[in-house]
CSV table of C-alpha atoms in Angstrom, one decimal:
chain,number,residue,atom,x,y,z
V,121,MET,CA,183.5,141.2,-33.5
V,122,ILE,CA,180.8,139.4,-31.6
V,123,VAL,CA,178.7,137.2,-33.9
V,124,LEU,CA,175.0,136.7,-33.0
V,125,LYS,CA,173.4,133.4,-34.0
V,126,THR,CA,170.2,133.1,-35.8
V,127,SER,CA,167.5,130.6,-34.6
V,128,SER,CA,168.6,128.0,-37.1
V,129,GLU,CA,172.2,128.5,-36.2
V,130,LEU,CA,171.3,128.1,-32.5
V,131,GLU,CA,169.7,124.7,-33.3
V,132,LEU,CA,172.9,123.5,-34.9
V,133,MET,CA,174.8,124.8,-31.9
V,134,ARG,CA,172.5,122.8,-29.6
V,135,VAL,CA,173.3,119.6,-31.5
V,136,ALA,CA,177.1,120.3,-31.4
V,137,CYS,CA,176.8,121.1,-27.7
V,138,GLN,CA,174.8,117.9,-26.9
V,139,ILE,CA,177.5,115.8,-28.7
V,140,SER,CA,180.1,117.6,-26.6
V,141,ALA,CA,178.2,117.0,-23.4
V,142,GLN,CA,177.7,113.3,-24.1
V,143,ALA,CA,181.3,113.0,-25.0
V,144,LEU,CA,182.2,114.5,-21.6
V,145,VAL,CA,180.0,112.0,-19.9
V,146,VAL,CA,181.7,109.2,-21.8
V,147,GLY,CA,185.1,110.5,-20.6
V,148,GLY,CA,184.0,111.1,-17.1
V,149,GLU,CA,182.6,107.6,-16.6
V,150,MET,CA,186.1,106.3,-17.4
V,151,VAL,CA,187.9,108.3,-14.7
V,152,LYS,CA,189.0,105.4,-12.5
V,153,PRO,CA,192.3,104.3,-11.1
V,154,GLY,CA,194.2,102.2,-13.6
V,155,VAL,CA,192.8,103.9,-16.7
V,156,THR,CA,195.2,105.8,-18.9
V,157,THR,CA,194.4,109.2,-20.3
V,158,ALA,CA,195.0,107.9,-23.8
V,159,GLN,CA,192.2,105.3,-23.3
V,160,ILE,CA,189.8,108.1,-22.3
V,161,ASP,CA,190.8,110.2,-25.3
V,162,LYS,CA,190.3,107.3,-27.6
V,163,ALA,CA,186.7,106.6,-26.3
V,164,ILE,CA,185.8,110.3,-26.6
V,165,HIS,CA,187.1,110.4,-30.2
V,166,LYS,CA,185.2,107.3,-31.1
V,167,PHE,CA,182.0,108.7,-29.6
V,168,ILE,CA,182.2,112.1,-31.4
V,169,LYS,CA,182.9,110.4,-34.7
V,170,SER,CA,179.9,108.1,-34.2
V,171,GLN,CA,177.7,111.2,-34.0
V,172,ASN,CA,178.8,112.4,-37.4
V,173,ALA,CA,180.8,115.1,-35.8
V,174,ILE,CA,184.4,116.1,-35.7
V,175,PRO,CA,186.5,116.5,-32.5
V,176,SER,CA,187.1,120.2,-32.3
V,177,PHE,CA,190.3,120.0,-30.4
V,178,LEU,CA,192.1,117.4,-32.7
V,179,GLY,CA,194.7,119.4,-34.7
V,180,TYR,CA,193.5,122.7,-33.3
V,181,ASN,CA,196.7,124.8,-33.5
V,182,GLY,CA,198.5,121.5,-33.6
V,183,PHE,CA,196.9,119.9,-30.5
V,184,PRO,CA,197.4,116.1,-30.9
V,185,ALA,CA,194.3,114.7,-29.3
V,186,SER,CA,190.5,114.9,-29.2
V,187,ALA,CA,190.3,115.9,-25.5
V,188,CYS,CA,192.4,117.9,-23.0
V,189,ILE,CA,192.9,115.7,-19.9
V,190,SER,CA,194.6,117.4,-17.0
V,191,ILE,CA,195.4,115.7,-13.6
V,192,ASN,CA,195.8,117.2,-10.2
V,193,ASP,CA,198.0,120.3,-10.5
V,194,GLU,CA,197.5,120.4,-14.3
V,195,VAL,CA,195.0,123.2,-15.0
V,196,ILE,CA,194.2,122.8,-18.7
V,197,HIS,CA,195.5,121.5,-22.0
V,198,GLY,CA,196.9,118.2,-20.7
V,199,ILE,CA,197.9,115.9,-23.6
V,200,PRO,CA,196.5,112.4,-23.2
V,201,GLY,CA,199.0,109.6,-23.2
V,202,GLY,CA,200.2,106.7,-21.2
V,203,ARG,CA,199.8,108.3,-17.8
V,204,VAL,CA,197.8,106.0,-15.5
V,205,ILE,CA,195.1,107.6,-13.2
V,206,GLN,CA,195.8,106.9,-9.6
V,207,PRO,CA,193.4,106.6,-6.6
V,208,GLY,CA,192.6,110.1,-5.2
V,209,ASP,CA,193.5,111.9,-8.4
V,210,ILE,CA,191.2,114.7,-9.7
V,211,VAL,CA,191.0,114.7,-13.5
V,212,SER,CA,189.8,117.6,-15.6
V,213,ILE,CA,188.4,116.7,-19.1
V,214,ASP,CA,187.8,119.4,-21.7
V,215,VAL,CA,186.1,118.4,-25.0
V,216,GLY,CA,184.5,120.0,-28.0
V,217,ALA,CA,182.6,118.8,-31.0
V,218,LEU,CA,182.1,120.4,-34.4
V,219,TYR,CA,178.8,119.6,-36.1
V,220,LYS,CA,177.7,121.1,-39.4
V,221,GLY,CA,180.0,124.0,-39.0
V,222,PHE,CA,179.3,124.8,-35.3
V,223,ASN,CA,181.2,124.0,-32.1
V,224,GLY,CA,180.2,122.9,-28.7
V,225,ASP,CA,182.7,123.1,-25.8
V,226,ASN,CA,182.5,121.9,-22.2
V,227,ALA,CA,184.6,120.7,-19.3
V,228,ALA,CA,184.4,119.1,-15.9
V,229,THR,CA,186.7,117.7,-13.2
V,230,PHE,CA,186.1,114.2,-12.0
V,231,ALA,CA,187.3,112.3,-8.9
V,232,ALA,CA,189.2,109.0,-9.3
V,233,GLY,CA,187.8,107.1,-6.3
V,234,GLU,CA,187.9,108.6,-2.9
V,235,ILE,CA,189.5,112.1,-2.8
V,236,SER,CA,190.6,114.4,0.0
V,237,PRO,CA,188.0,116.7,1.5
V,238,GLU,CA,190.1,119.6,0.4
V,239,ALA,CA,190.0,118.4,-3.2
V,240,GLN,CA,186.3,117.8,-3.0
V,241,ARG,CA,185.7,121.4,-1.7
V,242,LEU,CA,187.8,122.8,-4.6
V,243,MET,CA,185.7,120.9,-7.1
V,244,ASP,CA,182.4,121.9,-5.5
V,245,VAL,CA,183.4,125.6,-5.3
V,246,THR,CA,184.6,125.6,-8.9
V,247,ARG,CA,181.4,123.9,-10.2
V,248,GLU,CA,179.2,126.3,-8.2
V,249,SER,CA,181.2,129.4,-9.4
V,250,LEU,CA,180.3,128.3,-13.0
V,251,HIS,CA,176.6,128.4,-12.1
V,252,MET,CA,177.0,131.7,-10.4
V,253,GLY,CA,178.5,133.1,-13.6
V,254,ILE,CA,175.7,131.6,-15.7
V,255,ALA,CA,173.1,133.1,-13.5
V,256,ALA,CA,174.6,136.5,-14.2
V,257,ALA,CA,174.6,136.0,-17.9
V,258,LEU,CA,171.3,137.9,-18.5
V,259,SER,CA,170.5,139.8,-21.7
V,260,GLY,CA,171.3,143.4,-21.0
V,261,ASN,CA,174.0,142.6,-18.4
V,262,ARG,CA,177.7,142.9,-19.3
V,263,VAL,CA,180.5,140.3,-19.5
V,264,GLY,CA,181.9,141.9,-16.3
V,265,ASP,CA,178.8,140.9,-14.4
V,266,VAL,CA,179.5,137.2,-15.2
V,267,SER,CA,183.2,137.6,-14.4
V,268,ASN,CA,182.5,139.3,-11.1
V,269,ALA,CA,180.0,136.7,-10.1
V,270,VAL,CA,182.6,134.0,-10.5
V,271,GLN,CA,185.3,136.0,-8.8
V,272,THR,CA,183.2,137.0,-5.8
V,273,TYR,CA,182.1,133.4,-5.2
V,274,VAL,CA,185.5,131.9,-5.5
V,275,GLU,CA,187.5,134.4,-3.5
V,276,GLN,CA,185.3,134.0,-0.4
V,277,TYR,CA,186.8,130.5,-0.1
V,278,GLY,CA,190.3,131.6,-0.5
V,279,PHE,CA,191.1,129.9,-3.8
V,280,GLY,CA,193.2,131.3,-6.6
V,281,ILE,CA,191.7,132.3,-9.9
V,282,VAL,CA,193.6,131.6,-13.1
V,283,ARG,CA,193.9,134.9,-15.0
V,284,GLU,CA,196.0,134.0,-18.0
V,285,PHE,CA,193.2,131.9,-19.5
V,286,VAL,CA,189.6,132.8,-19.9
V,287,GLY,CA,186.2,131.9,-21.3
V,288,HIS,CA,185.2,132.9,-24.7
V,289,GLY,CA,182.6,133.1,-27.4
V,290,VAL,CA,181.8,129.9,-29.3
V,291,GLY,CA,180.2,129.3,-32.7
V,292,LYS,CA,181.7,128.6,-36.1
V,293,ASP,CA,185.0,129.2,-34.5
V,294,MET,CA,185.9,127.5,-31.2
V,295,HIS,CA,187.2,130.7,-29.8
V,296,GLU,CA,185.2,133.8,-30.8
V,297,ALA,CA,184.7,137.2,-29.2
V,298,PRO,CA,184.1,138.2,-26.5
V,299,GLU,CA,186.6,137.0,-23.9
V,300,VAL,CA,184.9,136.0,-20.7
V,301,PRO,CA,187.4,136.3,-17.8
V,302,ASN,CA,186.7,134.7,-14.4
V,303,PHE,CA,187.5,138.0,-12.7
V,304,GLY,CA,186.5,141.6,-13.2
V,305,LYS,CA,184.3,144.5,-12.3
V,306,ALA,CA,180.5,144.3,-12.6
V,307,GLY,CA,179.0,146.6,-15.2
V,308,ARG,CA,182.1,146.5,-17.4
V,309,GLY,CA,182.8,144.9,-20.8
V,310,PRO,CA,180.6,144.0,-23.8
V,311,ARG,CA,176.8,144.0,-23.3
V,312,LEU,CA,175.2,140.5,-23.4
V,313,THR,CA,172.7,140.3,-26.2
V,314,ALA,CA,170.2,137.6,-27.2
V,315,GLY,CA,171.9,135.4,-29.9
V,316,MET,CA,175.3,135.4,-28.2
V,317,THR,CA,176.8,132.0,-27.4
V,318,ILE,CA,179.6,132.0,-24.9
V,319,ALA,CA,181.7,129.4,-22.9
V,320,ILE,CA,182.0,130.2,-19.2
V,321,GLU,CA,184.9,128.2,-17.7
V,322,PRO,CA,186.3,128.9,-14.2
V,323,MET,CA,189.8,127.5,-13.7
V,324,ILE,CA,190.4,127.6,-10.0
V,325,ASN,CA,193.5,126.6,-8.0
V,326,MET,CA,193.6,125.5,-4.4
V,327,GLY,CA,196.6,127.8,-3.9
V,328,GLY,CA,197.6,130.9,-5.8
V,329,GLY,CA,196.3,131.7,-9.3
V,330,GLY,CA,199.7,131.6,-11.0
V,331,VAL,CA,200.4,129.0,-13.7
V,332,LYS,CA,203.3,127.8,-15.9
V,333,MET,CA,203.5,126.0,-19.2
V,334,LEU,CA,205.4,122.7,-19.5
V,335,SER,CA,208.0,122.0,-22.2
V,336,ASP,CA,205.4,120.2,-24.3
V,337,GLY,CA,204.1,123.6,-25.3
V,338,TRP,CA,200.5,122.8,-24.1
V,339,THR,CA,200.1,121.6,-20.6
V,340,ILE,CA,199.4,124.4,-18.1
V,341,LYS,CA,200.1,123.6,-14.4
V,342,THR,CA,199.7,125.6,-11.2
V,343,ALA,CA,202.9,127.5,-10.4
V,344,ASP,CA,202.8,126.4,-6.8
V,345,GLY,CA,202.0,122.8,-7.4
V,346,SER,CA,198.5,123.1,-5.8
V,347,LEU,CA,195.5,121.2,-7.2
V,348,SER,CA,193.3,122.8,-9.9
V,349,ALA,CA,189.7,122.3,-11.0
V,350,HIS,CA,188.0,123.3,-14.3
V,351,PHE,CA,184.3,123.4,-15.1
V,352,GLU,CA,182.8,124.8,-18.4
V,353,HIS,CA,179.4,125.1,-20.1
V,354,THR,CA,178.5,126.7,-23.4
V,355,ILE,CA,175.5,128.8,-23.0
V,356,ALA,CA,173.2,130.9,-25.2
V,357,ILE,CA,172.0,134.4,-24.1
V,358,THR,CA,168.3,134.6,-24.6
V,359,ASP,CA,165.6,137.1,-23.7
V,360,ASN,CA,164.3,134.5,-21.3
V,361,GLY,CA,167.6,134.0,-19.4
V,362,PRO,CA,170.7,132.0,-20.1
V,363,ALA,CA,170.2,128.6,-21.7
V,364,ILE,CA,172.8,126.0,-21.0
V,365,LEU,CA,173.5,124.1,-24.2
V,366,THR,CA,175.9,121.6,-22.8
V,367,THR,CA,173.7,119.9,-20.2
V,368,PRO,CA,173.7,116.2,-21.3
Protein backbone atom coordinates (compact mmCIF):
# COMPACT_ATOMS: atom_id res chain seq x y z
CA MET A 1 0.00 0.00 0.00
CA ILE A 2 1.30 3.44 -0.94
CA VAL A 3 1.18 5.84 2.00
CA LEU A 4 0.59 9.53 1.25
CA LYS A 5 2.12 11.98 3.69
CA THR A 6 0.26 14.89 5.26
CA SER A 7 1.82 18.35 5.25
CA SER A 8 2.98 17.91 8.86
CA GLU A 9 4.48 14.51 8.05
CA LEU A 10 6.27 16.00 5.06
CA GLU A 11 7.86 18.58 7.34
CA LEU A 12 9.26 15.78 9.50
CA MET A 13 10.42 14.03 6.36
CA ARG A 14 12.24 17.20 5.34
CA VAL A 15 14.14 17.27 8.61
CA ALA A 16 15.05 13.58 8.39
CA CYS A 17 16.19 14.06 4.81
CA GLN A 18 18.28 17.11 5.66
CA ILE A 19 20.06 15.16 8.39
CA SER A 20 20.66 12.34 5.91
CA ALA A 21 21.94 14.81 3.33
CA GLN A 22 24.34 16.47 5.75
CA ALA A 23 25.55 13.06 6.95
CA LEU A 24 26.35 12.18 3.34
CA VAL A 25 28.34 15.40 3.03
CA VAL A 26 30.29 14.47 6.17
CA GLY A 27 31.10 11.08 4.69
CA GLY A 28 31.90 12.39 1.23
CA GLU A 29 34.39 14.94 2.53
CA MET A 30 36.33 12.09 4.17
CA VAL A 31 36.76 10.10 0.95
CA LYS A 32 40.52 10.40 0.55
CA PRO A 33 43.35 7.93 0.12
CA GLY A 34 44.48 6.51 3.46
CA VAL A 35 41.10 6.79 5.19
CA THR A 36 39.33 3.60 6.26
CA THR A 37 35.67 2.95 5.61
CA ALA A 38 35.20 2.40 9.36
CA GLN A 39 36.43 5.94 10.04
CA ILE A 40 33.84 7.32 7.62
CA ASP A 41 31.09 5.24 9.18
CA LYS A 42 32.04 6.42 12.66
CA ALA A 43 31.89 10.08 11.61
CA ILE A 44 28.50 9.59 9.95
CA HIS A 45 27.15 7.85 13.03
CA LYS A 46 28.41 10.64 15.30
CA PHE A 47 26.86 13.34 13.12
CA ILE A 48 23.43 11.69 12.91
CA LYS A 49 23.32 11.17 16.68
CA SER A 50 24.33 14.82 17.21
CA GLN A 51 21.17 15.84 15.34
CA ASN A 52 18.93 13.91 17.76
CA ALA A 53 18.30 11.34 15.05
CA ILE A 54 18.97 7.63 14.67
CA PRO A 55 21.03 6.02 11.90
CA SER A 56 18.36 4.22 9.87
CA PHE A 57 20.70 1.52 8.59
CA LEU A 58 22.25 0.45 11.91
CA GLY A 59 20.66 -2.88 12.81
CA TYR A 60 18.28 -2.79 9.84
CA ASN A 61 17.74 -6.49 9.08
CA GLY A 62 20.94 -7.00 11.02
CA PHE A 63 23.15 -4.56 9.08
CA PRO A 64 26.10 -3.78 11.39
CA ALA A 65 26.88 -0.16 10.51
CA SER A 66 25.38 3.30 10.09
CA ALA A 67 26.34 3.65 6.41
CA CYS A 68 26.82 1.37 3.44
CA ILE A 69 30.23 2.09 1.91
CA SER A 70 30.99 0.35 -1.37
CA ILE A 71 34.24 0.69 -3.32
CA ASN A 72 34.91 0.29 -7.05
CA ASP A 73 33.18 -2.92 -8.18
CA GLU A 74 31.01 -3.02 -5.06
CA VAL A 75 27.54 -1.80 -6.01
CA ILE A 76 25.74 -1.41 -2.67
CA HIS A 77 25.61 -2.62 0.93
CA GLY A 78 29.36 -2.61 1.54
CA ILE A 79 30.10 -3.11 5.25
CA PRO A 80 32.52 -0.51 6.68
CA GLY A 81 35.66 -1.89 8.25
CA GLY A 82 39.42 -1.70 8.05
CA ARG A 83 39.64 -1.35 4.27
CA VAL A 84 41.82 1.61 3.36
CA ILE A 85 40.73 3.83 0.47
CA GLN A 86 43.33 3.91 -2.31
CA PRO A 87 44.14 6.66 -4.83
CA GLY A 88 41.81 6.41 -7.81
CA ASP A 89 39.06 4.52 -5.97
CA ILE A 90 35.43 5.48 -6.41
CA VAL A 91 33.50 5.19 -3.17
CA SER A 92 29.72 4.95 -2.90
CA ILE A 93 28.16 6.02 0.40
CA ASP A 94 24.52 5.30 1.21
CA VAL A 95 23.09 6.72 4.43
CA GLY A 96 19.74 7.27 6.11
CA ALA A 97 18.50 9.00 9.24
CA LEU A 98 15.37 8.41 11.31
CA TYR A 99 13.91 11.54 12.90
CA LYS A 100 10.71 11.54 14.93
CA GLY A 101 9.46 8.44 13.17
CA PHE A 102 10.39 9.34 9.58
CA ASN A 103 13.33 8.33 7.41
CA GLY A 104 15.55 10.13 4.97
CA ASP A 105 17.67 8.19 2.49
CA ASN A 106 20.36 9.27 0.03
CA ALA A 107 23.56 8.12 -1.64
CA ALA A 108 26.38 9.36 -3.83
CA THR A 109 29.64 8.15 -5.32
CA PHE A 110 32.83 10.07 -4.56
CA ALA A 111 36.28 10.08 -6.13
CA ALA A 112 39.37 9.41 -4.02
CA GLY A 113 41.84 11.75 -5.63
CA GLU A 114 42.35 11.62 -9.38
CA ILE A 115 40.30 8.92 -11.09
CA SER A 116 40.26 7.57 -14.63
CA PRO A 117 38.24 9.38 -17.30
CA GLU A 118 36.12 6.24 -17.66
CA ALA A 119 35.28 6.21 -13.94
CA GLN A 120 34.43 9.91 -14.05
CA ARG A 121 32.13 9.33 -17.02
CA LEU A 122 30.36 6.53 -15.17
CA MET A 123 29.81 8.77 -12.16
CA ASP A 124 28.62 11.68 -14.30
CA VAL A 125 26.15 9.56 -16.26
CA THR A 126 24.79 7.91 -13.11
CA ARG A 127 24.31 11.27 -11.38
CA GLU A 128 22.60 12.76 -14.42
CA SER A 129 20.35 9.71 -14.83
CA LEU A 130 19.09 10.34 -11.29
CA HIS A 131 18.12 13.87 -12.27
CA MET A 132 16.45 12.63 -15.44
CA GLY A 133 14.37 10.30 -13.28
CA ILE A 134 13.49 13.08 -10.88
CA ALA A 135 12.40 15.33 -13.75
CA ALA A 136 9.91 12.65 -14.80
CA ALA A 137 8.48 12.31 -11.28
CA LEU A 138 5.50 14.57 -11.95
CA SER A 139 2.12 14.24 -10.27
CA GLY A 140 -0.08 12.33 -12.71
CA ASN A 141 2.81 10.45 -14.30
CA ARG A 142 3.53 6.83 -13.45
CA VAL A 143 6.48 5.09 -11.83
CA GLY A 144 7.34 3.66 -15.25
CA ASP A 145 7.94 7.18 -16.55
CA VAL A 146 10.66 7.64 -13.93
CA SER A 147 12.12 4.19 -14.62
CA ASN A 148 12.15 4.73 -18.37
CA ALA A 149 13.80 8.14 -18.06
CA VAL A 150 16.70 6.61 -16.12
CA GLN A 151 17.02 3.62 -18.46
CA THR A 152 16.88 5.65 -21.67
CA TYR A 153 19.57 8.04 -20.47
CA VAL A 154 21.95 5.35 -19.18
CA GLU A 155 21.69 2.94 -22.08
CA GLN A 156 22.72 5.51 -24.68
CA TYR A 157 26.14 5.45 -22.99
CA GLY A 158 26.38 1.67 -23.06
CA PHE A 159 26.42 1.16 -19.29
CA GLY A 160 24.68 -1.67 -17.46
CA ILE A 161 21.67 -1.11 -15.19
CA VAL A 162 21.38 -3.16 -12.00
CA ARG A 163 17.94 -4.76 -12.04
CA GLU A 164 17.96 -6.86 -8.88
CA PHE A 165 17.84 -3.76 -6.65
CA VAL A 166 15.54 -0.76 -7.11
CA GLY A 167 14.38 2.50 -5.61
CA HIS A 168 11.43 2.58 -3.25
CA GLY A 169 8.97 4.56 -1.22
CA VAL A 170 10.29 6.15 1.98
CA GLY A 171 8.48 7.28 5.12
CA LYS A 172 7.86 5.73 8.50
CA ASP A 173 9.50 2.64 7.03
CA MET A 174 12.77 2.95 5.17
CA HIS A 175 11.41 0.78 2.37
CA GLU A 176 7.77 1.37 1.46
CA ALA A 177 5.66 0.88 -1.65
CA PRO A 178 6.05 1.50 -4.51
CA GLU A 179 9.19 -0.05 -5.92
CA VAL A 180 10.94 2.35 -8.32
CA PRO A 181 13.05 0.36 -10.82
CA ASN A 182 15.74 2.01 -12.93
CA PHE A 183 14.31 0.35 -16.04
CA GLY A 184 10.83 -0.06 -17.46
CA LYS A 185 8.21 1.17 -19.86
CA ALA A 186 6.78 4.67 -19.71
CA GLY A 187 3.13 4.86 -18.76
CA ARG A 188 3.25 1.73 -16.62
CA GLY A 189 3.11 1.21 -12.88
CA PRO A 190 1.48 3.10 -10.00
CA ARG A 191 0.40 6.67 -10.64
CA LEU A 192 2.45 9.35 -8.91
CA THR A 193 0.32 11.43 -6.56
CA ALA A 194 1.03 14.49 -4.42
CA GLY A 195 2.03 13.34 -0.95
CA MET A 196 4.09 10.37 -2.13
CA THR A 197 7.72 10.27 -1.04
CA ILE A 198 10.09 8.03 -2.99
CA ALA A 199 13.79 7.31 -3.25
CA ILE A 200 15.11 7.21 -6.80
CA GLU A 201 18.51 5.50 -6.90
CA PRO A 202 20.24 4.48 -10.11
CA MET A 203 22.88 1.77 -9.58
CA ILE A 204 24.88 1.71 -12.81
CA ASN A 205 27.76 -0.55 -13.86
CA MET A 206 30.48 0.20 -16.35
CA GLY A 207 30.03 -3.30 -17.78
CA GLY A 208 26.97 -5.52 -17.64
CA GLY A 209 24.13 -5.11 -15.18
CA GLY A 210 24.70 -8.45 -13.45
CA VAL A 211 25.59 -8.61 -9.76
CA LYS A 212 26.57 -11.15 -7.12
CA MET A 213 26.44 -11.21 -3.30
CA LEU A 214 29.56 -11.83 -1.24
CA SER A 215 29.76 -14.38 1.55
CA ASP A 216 29.13 -11.65 4.19
CA GLY A 217 25.48 -11.76 3.12
CA TRP A 218 25.40 -8.02 2.38
CA THR A 219 27.96 -6.71 -0.08
CA ILE A 220 26.75 -6.66 -3.69
CA LYS A 221 29.42 -6.57 -6.41
CA THR A 222 29.30 -6.43 -10.18
CA ALA A 223 29.33 -9.91 -11.68
CA ASP A 224 32.00 -8.97 -14.21
CA GLY A 225 34.26 -6.98 -11.90
CA SER A 226 33.51 -3.65 -13.58
CA LEU A 227 33.13 -0.39 -11.68
CA SER A 228 29.76 0.68 -10.31
CA ALA A 229 28.29 4.03 -9.26
CA HIS A 230 25.25 4.84 -7.11
CA PHE A 231 23.36 8.10 -6.64
CA GLU A 232 20.11 8.55 -4.70
CA HIS A 233 17.73 11.28 -3.58
CA THR A 234 14.53 11.12 -1.57
CA ILE A 235 11.90 13.26 -3.25
CA ALA A 236 8.32 14.32 -2.58
CA ILE A 237 5.72 14.33 -5.32
CA THR A 238 3.90 17.67 -5.26
CA ASP A 239 1.40 19.46 -7.45
CA ASN A 240 4.19 21.89 -8.32
CA GLY A 241 6.65 19.25 -9.45
CA PRO A 242 9.11 16.96 -7.67
CA ALA A 243 10.75 18.36 -4.53
CA ILE A 244 14.19 16.97 -3.70
CA LEU A 245 14.26 16.54 0.08
CA THR A 246 17.88 15.40 0.36
CA THR A 247 19.64 18.39 -1.17
CA PRO A 248 21.96 19.57 1.63
